[in-house]
Amino acid sequence: MTYNDPRDPNHRPPQPPATRAYSRPNDYRQYTEAGDYGQTGYDAQYSQGPAAPRRRGPDIDPLMFCGGVLMTGVVTGLAAWLAAWVIRAVTQKINESGRFGIWNPLAQDEVWFAVTGFVAAIVAGALWYLLQVGTPAPNQFYRWIVGLLIAAAVILPLLLSEQISSGIGTAVLHLIIGLPVLTLIPTMGRASSDRKRS
């Protein structure tokens, strides 16, 4: 064994082996690229950027839904017009007055009930959409609201009409208007949603 004099200008003290504590900055990069160090939950959360905002409202094709609501209004209006025409023909045979509704400003005119059915379907479509946007159980709320309105529209003419035939005719017409609104509008919403997913 040779002895190295520390005063010798060519003397070099022994170097300790490289460790991670004394490694160069590039050494850490190679471990990161090799995948030895995974991302923490914090790094993974913020390296992907901000999360996309959650979309509110039903996942439906708006054009298809509006078309379905318009056609529901057409069907409801036609059903109301036909039923009003049949009821007026029957009441004219029974009595000479031909009056069968207490909320019919166009007396003996079936167009009033057709327009009422069309407007009721459009309003029901807007109600269905708003309930989808703002309530946790929209279909249940829709069925309750429309069902209660139909019940009121059927019962009130029976109670308020002076002639029982007028009350019955108006109640039947209101029921004919209400049933398509109750059943077809949610069906249009589901069909529009299925069409968008397919």
mmCIF file with all atom_site columns, C-alpha atoms in Angstrom:
data_model
loop_
_atom_site.group_PDB
_atom_site.id
_atom_site.type_symbol
_atom_site.label_atom_id
_atom_site.label_alt_id
_atom_site.label_comp_id
_atom_site.label_asym_id
_atom_site.label_entity_id
_atom_site.label_seq_id
_atom_site.pdbx_PDB_ins_code
_atom_site.Cartn_x
_atom_site.Cartn_y
_atom_site.Cartn_z
_atom_site.occupancy
_atom_site.B_iso_or_equiv
_atom_site.pdbx_formal_charge
_atom_site.auth_seq_id
_atom_site.auth_comp_id
_atom_site.auth_asym_id
_atom_site.auth_atom_id
_atom_site.pdbx_PDB_model_num
ATOM 1   C CA . MET A 1 1   ? 0.000    0.000  0.000   1.00 0.00 ? 1   MET A CA 1
ATOM 2   C CA . THR A 1 2   ? 1.323    3.343  -0.950  1.00 0.00 ? 2   THR A CA 1
ATOM 3   C CA . TYR A 1 3   ? 0.964    6.407  1.090   1.00 0.00 ? 3   TYR A CA 1
ATOM 4   C CA . ASN A 1 4   ? -0.087   9.599  -0.655  1.00 0.00 ? 4   ASN A CA 1
ATOM 5   C CA . ASP A 1 5   ? 1.205    12.727 0.844   1.00 0.00 ? 5   ASP A CA 1
ATOM 6   C CA . PRO A 1 6   ? -1.610   15.327 1.129   1.00 0.00 ? 6   PRO A CA 1
ATOM 7   C CA . ARG A 1 7   ? 0.955    18.010 0.398   1.00 0.00 ? 7   ARG A CA 1
ATOM 8   C CA . ASP A 1 8   ? 1.674    16.436 -2.962  1.00 0.00 ? 8   ASP A CA 1
ATOM 9   C CA . PRO A 1 9   ? 0.143    18.598 -5.769  1.00 0.00 ? 9   PRO A CA 1
ATOM 10  C CA . ASN A 1 10  ? -0.950   15.472 -7.657  1.00 0.00 ? 10  ASN A CA 1
ATOM 11  C CA . HIS A 1 11  ? -2.778   14.062 -4.633  1.00 0.00 ? 11  HIS A CA 1
ATOM 12  C CA . ARG A 1 12  ? -6.573   13.486 -5.116  1.00 0.00 ? 12  ARG A CA 1
ATOM 13  C CA . PRO A 1 13  ? -8.650   12.471 -2.117  1.00 0.00 ? 13  PRO A CA 1
ATOM 14  C CA . PRO A 1 14  ? -10.926  9.428  -2.647  1.00 0.00 ? 14  PRO A CA 1
ATOM 15  C CA . GLN A 1 15  ? -14.444  10.335 -3.830  1.00 0.00 ? 15  GLN A CA 1
ATOM 16  C CA . PRO A 1 16  ? -17.536  8.736  -2.242  1.00 0.00 ? 16  PRO A CA 1
ATOM 17  C CA . PRO A 1 17  ? -19.843  6.814  -4.605  1.00 0.00 ? 17  PRO A CA 1
ATOM 18  C CA . ALA A 1 18  ? -22.710  8.804  -6.135  1.00 0.00 ? 18  ALA A CA 1
ATOM 19  C CA . THR A 1 19  ? -25.971  8.548  -4.244  1.00 0.00 ? 19  THR A CA 1
ATOM 20  C CA . ARG A 1 20  ? -29.427  9.951  -4.852  1.00 0.00 ? 20  ARG A CA 1
ATOM 21  C CA . ALA A 1 21  ? -28.855  12.597 -2.252  1.00 0.00 ? 21  ALA A CA 1
ATOM 22  C CA . TYR A 1 22  ? -25.873  13.888 -4.212  1.00 0.00 ? 22  TYR A CA 1
ATOM 23  C CA . SER A 1 23  ? -27.053  13.028 -7.713  1.00 0.00 ? 23  SER A CA 1
ATOM 24  C CA . ARG A 1 24  ? -27.258  15.477 -10.535 1.00 0.00 ? 24  ARG A CA 1
ATOM 25  C CA . PRO A 1 25  ? -30.590  17.083 -11.608 1.00 0.00 ? 25  PRO A CA 1
ATOM 26  C CA . ASN A 1 26  ? -30.612  15.025 -14.792 1.00 0.00 ? 26  ASN A CA 1
ATOM 27  C CA . ASP A 1 27  ? -30.547  11.808 -12.771 1.00 0.00 ? 27  ASP A CA 1
ATOM 28  C CA . TYR A 1 28  ? -33.987  12.569 -11.312 1.00 0.00 ? 28  TYR A CA 1
ATOM 29  C CA . ARG A 1 29  ? -35.347  13.159 -14.818 1.00 0.00 ? 29  ARG A CA 1
ATOM 30  C CA . GLN A 1 30  ? -34.322  9.692  -15.959 1.00 0.00 ? 30  GLN A CA 1
ATOM 31  C CA . TYR A 1 31  ? -36.152  8.098  -13.044 1.00 0.00 ? 31  TYR A CA 1
ATOM 32  C CA . THR A 1 32  ? -39.238  10.144 -13.790 1.00 0.00 ? 32  THR A CA 1
ATOM 33  C CA . GLU A 1 33  ? -39.160  9.239  -17.470 1.00 0.00 ? 33  GLU A CA 1
ATOM 34  C CA . ALA A 1 34  ? -38.651  5.575  -16.602 1.00 0.00 ? 34  ALA A CA 1
ATOM 35  C CA . GLY A 1 35  ? -41.784  5.690  -14.501 1.00 0.00 ? 35  GLY A CA 1
ATOM 36  C CA . ASP A 1 36  ? -40.170  4.956  -11.126 1.00 0.00 ? 36  ASP A CA 1
ATOM 37  C CA . TYR A 1 37  ? -41.970  7.903  -9.610  1.00 0.00 ? 37  TYR A CA 1
ATOM 38  C CA . GLY A 1 38  ? -45.726  8.049  -10.350 1.00 0.00 ? 38  GLY A CA 1
ATOM 39  C CA . GLN A 1 39  ? -47.829  11.171 -10.149 1.00 0.00 ? 39  GLN A CA 1
ATOM 40  C CA . THR A 1 40  ? -49.407  11.896 -6.837  1.00 0.00 ? 40  THR A CA 1
ATOM 41  C CA . GLY A 1 41  ? -53.142  12.480 -6.590  1.00 0.00 ? 41  GLY A CA 1
ATOM 42  C CA . TYR A 1 42  ? -52.591  16.219 -6.388  1.00 0.00 ? 42  TYR A CA 1
ATOM 43  C CA . ASP A 1 43  ? -50.333  16.292 -9.487  1.00 0.00 ? 43  ASP A CA 1
ATOM 44  C CA . ALA A 1 44  ? -52.671  14.040 -11.454 1.00 0.00 ? 44  ALA A CA 1
ATOM 45  C CA . GLN A 1 45  ? -55.665  16.177 -10.569 1.00 0.00 ? 45  GLN A CA 1
ATOM 46  C CA . TYR A 1 46  ? -54.155  19.460 -11.704 1.00 0.00 ? 46  TYR A CA 1
ATOM 47  C CA . SER A 1 47  ? -52.027  18.220 -14.598 1.00 0.00 ? 47  SER A CA 1
ATOM 48  C CA . GLN A 1 48  ? -55.172  17.301 -16.554 1.00 0.00 ? 48  GLN A CA 1
ATOM 49  C CA . GLY A 1 49  ? -56.526  20.835 -16.400 1.00 0.00 ? 49  GLY A CA 1
ATOM 50  C CA . PRO A 1 50  ? -59.877  21.984 -15.046 1.00 0.00 ? 50  PRO A CA 1
ATOM 51  C CA . ALA A 1 51  ? -62.756  19.548 -15.204 1.00 0.00 ? 51  ALA A CA 1
ATOM 52  C CA . ALA A 1 52  ? -65.391  20.166 -17.863 1.00 0.00 ? 52  ALA A CA 1
ATOM 53  C CA . PRO A 1 53  ? -68.496  21.896 -16.471 1.00 0.00 ? 53  PRO A CA 1
ATOM 54  C CA . ARG A 1 54  ? -71.414  19.564 -15.894 1.00 0.00 ? 54  ARG A CA 1
ATOM 55  C CA . ARG A 1 55  ? -74.217  20.135 -18.385 1.00 0.00 ? 55  ARG A CA 1
ATOM 56  C CA . ARG A 1 56  ? -77.614  20.847 -16.878 1.00 0.00 ? 56  ARG A CA 1
ATOM 57  C CA . GLY A 1 57  ? -80.856  19.712 -18.426 1.00 0.00 ? 57  GLY A CA 1
ATOM 58  C CA . PRO A 1 58  ? -81.999  16.641 -20.260 1.00 0.00 ? 58  PRO A CA 1
ATOM 59  C CA . ASP A 1 59  ? -79.729  14.976 -22.781 1.00 0.00 ? 59  ASP A CA 1
ATOM 60  C CA . ILE A 1 60  ? -82.111  15.268 -25.713 1.00 0.00 ? 60  ILE A CA 1
ATOM 61  C CA . ASP A 1 61  ? -82.041  16.452 -29.295 1.00 0.00 ? 61  ASP A CA 1
ATOM 62  C CA . PRO A 1 62  ? -83.854  19.823 -29.007 1.00 0.00 ? 62  PRO A CA 1
ATOM 63  C CA . LEU A 1 63  ? -84.981  19.860 -32.639 1.00 0.00 ? 63  LEU A CA 1
ATOM 64  C CA . MET A 1 64  ? -86.506  16.391 -32.389 1.00 0.00 ? 64  MET A CA 1
ATOM 65  C CA . PHE A 1 65  ? -88.165  17.231 -29.054 1.00 0.00 ? 65  PHE A CA 1
ATOM 66  C CA . CYS A 1 66  ? -89.694  20.465 -30.412 1.00 0.00 ? 66  CYS A CA 1
ATOM 67  C CA . GLY A 1 67  ? -90.955  18.572 -33.455 1.00 0.00 ? 67  GLY A CA 1
ATOM 68  C CA . GLY A 1 68  ? -92.471  15.916 -31.199 1.00 0.00 ? 68  GLY A CA 1
ATOM 69  C CA . VAL A 1 69  ? -94.174  18.558 -29.046 1.00 0.00 ? 69  VAL A CA 1
ATOM 70  C CA . LEU A 1 70  ? -95.591  20.311 -32.121 1.00 0.00 ? 70  LEU A CA 1
ATOM 71  C CA . MET A 1 71  ? -96.957  17.043 -33.480 1.00 0.00 ? 71  MET A CA 1
ATOM 72  C CA . THR A 1 72  ? -98.429  16.260 -30.061 1.00 0.00 ? 72  THR A CA 1
ATOM 73  C CA . GLY A 1 73  ? -100.194 19.613 -30.261 1.00 0.00 ? 73  GLY A CA 1
ATOM 74  C CA . VAL A 1 74  ? -101.506 18.752 -33.720 1.00 0.00 ? 74  VAL A CA 1
ATOM 75  C CA . VAL A 1 75  ? -102.776 15.362 -32.553 1.00 0.00 ? 75  VAL A CA 1
ATOM 76  C CA . THR A 1 76  ? -104.368 16.868 -29.452 1.00 0.00 ? 76  THR A CA 1
ATOM 77  C CA . GLY A 1 77  ? -106.000 19.652 -31.434 1.00 0.00 ? 77  GLY A CA 1
ATOM 78  C CA . LEU A 1 78  ? -107.385 17.245 -34.026 1.00 0.00 ? 78  LEU A CA 1
ATOM 79  C CA . ALA A 1 79  ? -108.719 14.914 -31.333 1.00 0.00 ? 79  ALA A CA 1
ATOM 80  C CA . ALA A 1 80  ? -110.385 17.833 -29.534 1.00 0.00 ? 80  ALA A CA 1
ATOM 81  C CA . TRP A 1 81  ? -111.863 19.167 -32.772 1.00 0.00 ? 81  TRP A CA 1
ATOM 82  C CA . LEU A 1 82  ? -113.295 15.780 -33.733 1.00 0.00 ? 82  LEU A CA 1
ATOM 83  C CA . ALA A 1 83  ? -114.679 15.122 -30.264 1.00 0.00 ? 83  ALA A CA 1
ATOM 84  C CA . ALA A 1 84  ? -116.223 18.611 -30.101 1.00 0.00 ? 84  ALA A CA 1
ATOM 85  C CA . TRP A 1 85  ? -117.835 18.127 -33.494 1.00 0.00 ? 85  TRP A CA 1
ATOM 86  C CA . VAL A 1 86  ? -119.326 14.766 -32.449 1.00 0.00 ? 86  VAL A CA 1
ATOM 87  C CA . ILE A 1 87  ? -120.556 16.118 -29.103 1.00 0.00 ? 87  ILE A CA 1
ATOM 88  C CA . ARG A 1 88  ? -122.108 19.187 -30.723 1.00 0.00 ? 88  ARG A CA 1
ATOM 89  C CA . ALA A 1 89  ? -123.884 17.021 -33.275 1.00 0.00 ? 89  ALA A CA 1
ATOM 90  C CA . VAL A 1 90  ? -125.242 14.828 -30.469 1.00 0.00 ? 90  VAL A CA 1
ATOM 91  C CA . THR A 1 91  ? -126.336 17.764 -28.314 1.00 0.00 ? 91  THR A CA 1
ATOM 92  C CA . GLN A 1 92  ? -128.058 19.420 -31.239 1.00 0.00 ? 92  GLN A CA 1
ATOM 93  C CA . LYS A 1 93  ? -130.060 16.280 -31.704 1.00 0.00 ? 93  LYS A CA 1
ATOM 94  C CA . ILE A 1 94  ? -130.914 16.187 -27.987 1.00 0.00 ? 94  ILE A CA 1
ATOM 95  C CA . ASN A 1 95  ? -131.748 19.852 -27.513 1.00 0.00 ? 95  ASN A CA 1
ATOM 96  C CA . GLU A 1 96  ? -132.029 22.794 -29.821 1.00 0.00 ? 96  GLU A CA 1
ATOM 97  C CA . SER A 1 97  ? -129.514 25.001 -28.028 1.00 0.00 ? 97  SER A CA 1
ATOM 98  C CA . GLY A 1 98  ? -126.445 23.108 -29.183 1.00 0.00 ? 98  GLY A CA 1
ATOM 99  C CA . ARG A 1 99  ? -124.427 24.554 -26.307 1.00 0.00 ? 99  ARG A CA 1
ATOM 100 C CA . PHE A 1 100 ? -122.097 22.108 -24.626 1.00 0.00 ? 100 PHE A CA 1
ATOM 101 C CA . GLY A 1 101 ? -119.367 24.124 -22.897 1.00 0.00 ? 101 GLY A CA 1
ATOM 102 C CA . ILE A 1 102 ? -119.198 26.744 -20.181 1.00 0.00 ? 102 ILE A CA 1
ATOM 103 C CA . TRP A 1 103 ? -115.695 27.933 -21.219 1.00 0.00 ? 103 TRP A CA 1
ATOM 104 C CA . ASN A 1 104 ? -116.385 28.113 -24.938 1.00 0.00 ? 104 ASN A CA 1
ATOM 105 C CA . PRO A 1 105 ? -116.398 31.765 -26.056 1.00 0.00 ? 105 PRO A CA 1
ATOM 106 C CA . LEU A 1 106 ? -116.878 30.642 -29.662 1.00 0.00 ? 106 LEU A CA 1
ATOM 107 C CA . ALA A 1 107 ? -120.219 28.973 -29.035 1.00 0.00 ? 107 ALA A CA 1
ATOM 108 C CA . GLN A 1 108 ? -120.843 25.963 -31.249 1.00 0.00 ? 108 GLN A CA 1
ATOM 109 C CA . ASP A 1 109 ? -117.320 26.267 -32.696 1.00 0.00 ? 109 ASP A CA 1
ATOM 110 C CA . GLU A 1 110 ? -115.030 23.228 -32.460 1.00 0.00 ? 110 GLU A CA 1
ATOM 111 C CA . VAL A 1 111 ? -112.015 25.346 -33.407 1.00 0.00 ? 111 VAL A CA 1
ATOM 112 C CA . TRP A 1 112 ? -111.901 26.729 -29.852 1.00 0.00 ? 112 TRP A CA 1
ATOM 113 C CA . PHE A 1 113 ? -111.246 23.290 -28.388 1.00 0.00 ? 113 PHE A CA 1
ATOM 114 C CA . ALA A 1 114 ? -108.747 22.450 -31.137 1.00 0.00 ? 114 ALA A CA 1
ATOM 115 C CA . VAL A 1 115 ? -106.740 25.600 -30.374 1.00 0.00 ? 115 VAL A CA 1
ATOM 116 C CA . THR A 1 116 ? -106.977 24.879 -26.638 1.00 0.00 ? 116 THR A CA 1
ATOM 117 C CA . GLY A 1 117 ? -105.624 21.367 -27.177 1.00 0.00 ? 117 GLY A CA 1
ATOM 118 C CA . PHE A 1 118 ? -102.744 22.637 -29.317 1.00 0.00 ? 118 PHE A CA 1
ATOM 119 C CA . VAL A 1 119 ? -101.749 25.329 -26.809 1.00 0.00 ? 119 VAL A CA 1
ATOM 120 C CA . ALA A 1 120 ? -102.043 22.884 -23.901 1.00 0.00 ? 120 ALA A CA 1
ATOM 121 C CA . ALA A 1 121 ? -99.598  20.517 -25.611 1.00 0.00 ? 121 ALA A CA 1
ATOM 122 C CA . ILE A 1 122 ? -97.062  23.310 -26.242 1.00 0.00 ? 122 ILE A CA 1
ATOM 123 C CA . VAL A 1 123 ? -97.284  24.506 -22.626 1.00 0.00 ? 123 VAL A CA 1
ATOM 124 C CA . ALA A 1 124 ? -96.953  20.929 -21.391 1.00 0.00 ? 124 ALA A CA 1
ATOM 125 C CA . GLY A 1 125 ? -93.791  20.459 -23.488 1.00 0.00 ? 125 GLY A CA 1
ATOM 126 C CA . ALA A 1 126 ? -92.245  23.572 -21.933 1.00 0.00 ? 126 ALA A CA 1
ATOM 127 C CA . LEU A 1 127 ? -93.274  22.370 -18.467 1.00 0.00 ? 127 LEU A CA 1
ATOM 128 C CA . TRP A 1 128 ? -91.697  18.955 -19.068 1.00 0.00 ? 128 TRP A CA 1
ATOM 129 C CA . TYR A 1 129 ? -88.406  20.528 -20.148 1.00 0.00 ? 129 TYR A CA 1
ATOM 130 C CA . LEU A 1 130 ? -88.290  22.947 -17.213 1.00 0.00 ? 130 LEU A CA 1
ATOM 131 C CA . LEU A 1 131 ? -88.944  20.106 -14.789 1.00 0.00 ? 131 LEU A CA 1
ATOM 132 C CA . GLN A 1 132 ? -86.106  18.121 -16.372 1.00 0.00 ? 132 GLN A CA 1
ATOM 133 C CA . VAL A 1 133 ? -83.755  21.051 -15.801 1.00 0.00 ? 133 VAL A CA 1
ATOM 134 C CA . GLY A 1 134 ? -84.739  22.037 -12.272 1.00 0.00 ? 134 GLY A CA 1
ATOM 135 C CA . THR A 1 135 ? -86.161  19.103 -10.321 1.00 0.00 ? 135 THR A CA 1
ATOM 136 C CA . PRO A 1 136 ? -84.718  15.806 -9.044  1.00 0.00 ? 136 PRO A CA 1
ATOM 137 C CA . ALA A 1 137 ? -87.672  13.623 -10.126 1.00 0.00 ? 137 ALA A CA 1
ATOM 138 C CA . PRO A 1 138 ? -89.091  15.433 -13.160 1.00 0.00 ? 138 PRO A CA 1
ATOM 139 C CA . ASN A 1 139 ? -91.315  12.687 -14.573 1.00 0.00 ? 139 ASN A CA 1
ATOM 140 C CA . GLN A 1 140 ? -93.110  12.147 -11.270 1.00 0.00 ? 140 GLN A CA 1
ATOM 141 C CA . PHE A 1 141 ? -93.711  15.885 -10.875 1.00 0.00 ? 141 PHE A CA 1
ATOM 142 C CA . TYR A 1 142 ? -94.948  16.106 -14.467 1.00 0.00 ? 142 TYR A CA 1
ATOM 143 C CA . ARG A 1 143 ? -97.443  13.281 -13.988 1.00 0.00 ? 143 ARG A CA 1
ATOM 144 C CA . TRP A 1 144 ? -98.752  14.788 -10.757 1.00 0.00 ? 144 TRP A CA 1
ATOM 145 C CA . ILE A 1 145 ? -99.111  18.324 -12.124 1.00 0.00 ? 145 ILE A CA 1
ATOM 146 C CA . VAL A 1 146 ? -100.788 17.322 -15.378 1.00 0.00 ? 146 VAL A CA 1
ATOM 147 C CA . GLY A 1 147 ? -102.918 14.663 -13.680 1.00 0.00 ? 147 GLY A CA 1
ATOM 148 C CA . LEU A 1 148 ? -104.249 17.145 -11.116 1.00 0.00 ? 148 LEU A CA 1
ATOM 149 C CA . LEU A 1 149 ? -104.977 19.717 -13.823 1.00 0.00 ? 149 LEU A CA 1
ATOM 150 C CA . ILE A 1 150 ? -106.871 17.115 -15.857 1.00 0.00 ? 150 ILE A CA 1
ATOM 151 C CA . ALA A 1 151 ? -108.875 16.107 -12.791 1.00 0.00 ? 151 ALA A CA 1
ATOM 152 C CA . ALA A 1 152 ? -109.782 19.739 -12.105 1.00 0.00 ? 152 ALA A CA 1
ATOM 153 C CA . ALA A 1 153 ? -110.694 20.344 -15.762 1.00 0.00 ? 153 ALA A CA 1
ATOM 154 C CA . VAL A 1 154 ? -112.986 17.311 -15.724 1.00 0.00 ? 154 VAL A CA 1
ATOM 155 C CA . ILE A 1 155 ? -114.649 17.886 -12.319 1.00 0.00 ? 155 ILE A CA 1
ATOM 156 C CA . LEU A 1 156 ? -115.225 21.650 -12.443 1.00 0.00 ? 156 LEU A CA 1
ATOM 157 C CA . PRO A 1 157 ? -117.534 21.671 -15.514 1.00 0.00 ? 157 PRO A CA 1
ATOM 158 C CA . LEU A 1 158 ? -119.663 18.963 -13.919 1.00 0.00 ? 158 LEU A CA 1
ATOM 159 C CA . LEU A 1 159 ? -120.054 21.090 -10.804 1.00 0.00 ? 159 LEU A CA 1
ATOM 160 C CA . LEU A 1 160 ? -120.448 24.521 -12.405 1.00 0.00 ? 160 LEU A CA 1
ATOM 161 C CA . SER A 1 161 ? -122.596 23.833 -15.470 1.00 0.00 ? 161 SER A CA 1
ATOM 162 C CA . GLU A 1 162 ? -126.248 24.738 -15.278 1.00 0.00 ? 162 GLU A CA 1
ATOM 163 C CA . GLN A 1 163 ? -127.139 21.912 -17.659 1.00 0.00 ? 163 GLN A CA 1
ATOM 164 C CA . ILE A 1 164 ? -125.742 18.479 -16.976 1.00 0.00 ? 164 ILE A CA 1
ATOM 165 C CA . SER A 1 165 ? -125.328 17.804 -20.687 1.00 0.00 ? 165 SER A CA 1
ATOM 166 C CA . SER A 1 166 ? -123.101 20.891 -21.024 1.00 0.00 ? 166 SER A CA 1
ATOM 167 C CA . GLY A 1 167 ? -121.004 19.800 -18.068 1.00 0.00 ? 167 GLY A CA 1
ATOM 168 C CA . ILE A 1 168 ? -120.589 16.267 -19.384 1.00 0.00 ? 168 ILE A CA 1
ATOM 169 C CA . GLY A 1 169 ? -119.643 17.458 -22.861 1.00 0.00 ? 169 GLY A CA 1
ATOM 170 C CA . THR A 1 170 ? -117.036 19.905 -21.542 1.00 0.00 ? 170 THR A CA 1
ATOM 171 C CA . ALA A 1 171 ? -115.624 17.327 -19.116 1.00 0.00 ? 171 ALA A CA 1
ATOM 172 C CA . VAL A 1 172 ? -115.230 14.771 -21.909 1.00 0.00 ? 172 VAL A CA 1
ATOM 173 C CA . LEU A 1 173 ? -113.495 17.293 -24.137 1.00 0.00 ? 173 LEU A CA 1
ATOM 174 C CA . HIS A 1 174 ? -111.099 18.305 -21.381 1.00 0.00 ? 174 HIS A CA 1
ATOM 175 C CA . LEU A 1 175 ? -110.278 14.654 -20.749 1.00 0.00 ? 175 LEU A CA 1
ATOM 176 C CA . ILE A 1 176 ? -109.622 14.115 -24.462 1.00 0.00 ? 176 ILE A CA 1
ATOM 177 C CA . ILE A 1 177 ? -107.278 17.112 -24.453 1.00 0.00 ? 177 ILE A CA 1
ATOM 178 C CA . GLY A 1 178 ? -105.509 16.032 -21.267 1.00 0.00 ? 178 GLY A CA 1
ATOM 179 C CA . LEU A 1 179 ? -104.754 12.395 -22.033 1.00 0.00 ? 179 LEU A CA 1
ATOM 180 C CA . PRO A 1 180 ? -102.434 12.996 -25.035 1.00 0.00 ? 180 PRO A CA 1
ATOM 181 C CA . VAL A 1 181 ? -100.694 15.753 -23.106 1.00 0.00 ? 181 VAL A CA 1
ATOM 182 C CA . LEU A 1 182 ? -100.147 13.401 -20.153 1.00 0.00 ? 182 LEU A CA 1
ATOM 183 C CA . THR A 1 183 ? -98.816  10.487 -22.180 1.00 0.00 ? 183 THR A CA 1
ATOM 184 C CA . LEU A 1 184 ? -97.256  11.807 -25.398 1.00 0.00 ? 184 LEU A CA 1
ATOM 185 C CA . ILE A 1 185 ? -95.016  14.591 -24.060 1.00 0.00 ? 185 ILE A CA 1
ATOM 186 C CA . PRO A 1 186 ? -92.842  12.297 -21.846 1.00 0.00 ? 186 PRO A CA 1
ATOM 187 C CA . THR A 1 187 ? -92.744  9.805  -24.719 1.00 0.00 ? 187 THR A CA 1
ATOM 188 C CA . MET A 1 188 ? -91.409  12.523 -27.032 1.00 0.00 ? 188 MET A CA 1
ATOM 189 C CA . GLY A 1 189 ? -88.735  13.367 -24.455 1.00 0.00 ? 189 GLY A CA 1
ATOM 190 C CA . ARG A 1 190 ? -87.581  9.748  -24.164 1.00 0.00 ? 190 ARG A CA 1
ATOM 191 C CA . ALA A 1 191 ? -87.637  9.250  -27.925 1.00 0.00 ? 191 ALA A CA 1
ATOM 192 C CA . SER A 1 192 ? -85.576  12.424 -28.497 1.00 0.00 ? 192 SER A CA 1
ATOM 193 C CA . SER A 1 193 ? -83.030  11.256 -25.926 1.00 0.00 ? 193 SER A CA 1
ATOM 194 C CA . ASP A 1 194 ? -82.759  7.798  -27.497 1.00 0.00 ? 194 ASP A CA 1
ATOM 195 C CA . ARG A 1 195 ? -82.356  9.328  -30.968 1.00 0.00 ? 195 ARG A CA 1
ATOM 196 C CA . LYS A 1 196 ? -79.475  11.502 -29.762 1.00 0.00 ? 196 LYS A CA 1
ATOM 197 C CA . ARG A 1 197 ? -77.633  8.565  -28.173 1.00 0.00 ? 197 ARG A CA 1
ATOM 198 C CA . SER A 1 198 ? -77.985  6.332  -31.243 1.00 0.00 ? 198 SER A CA 1
#
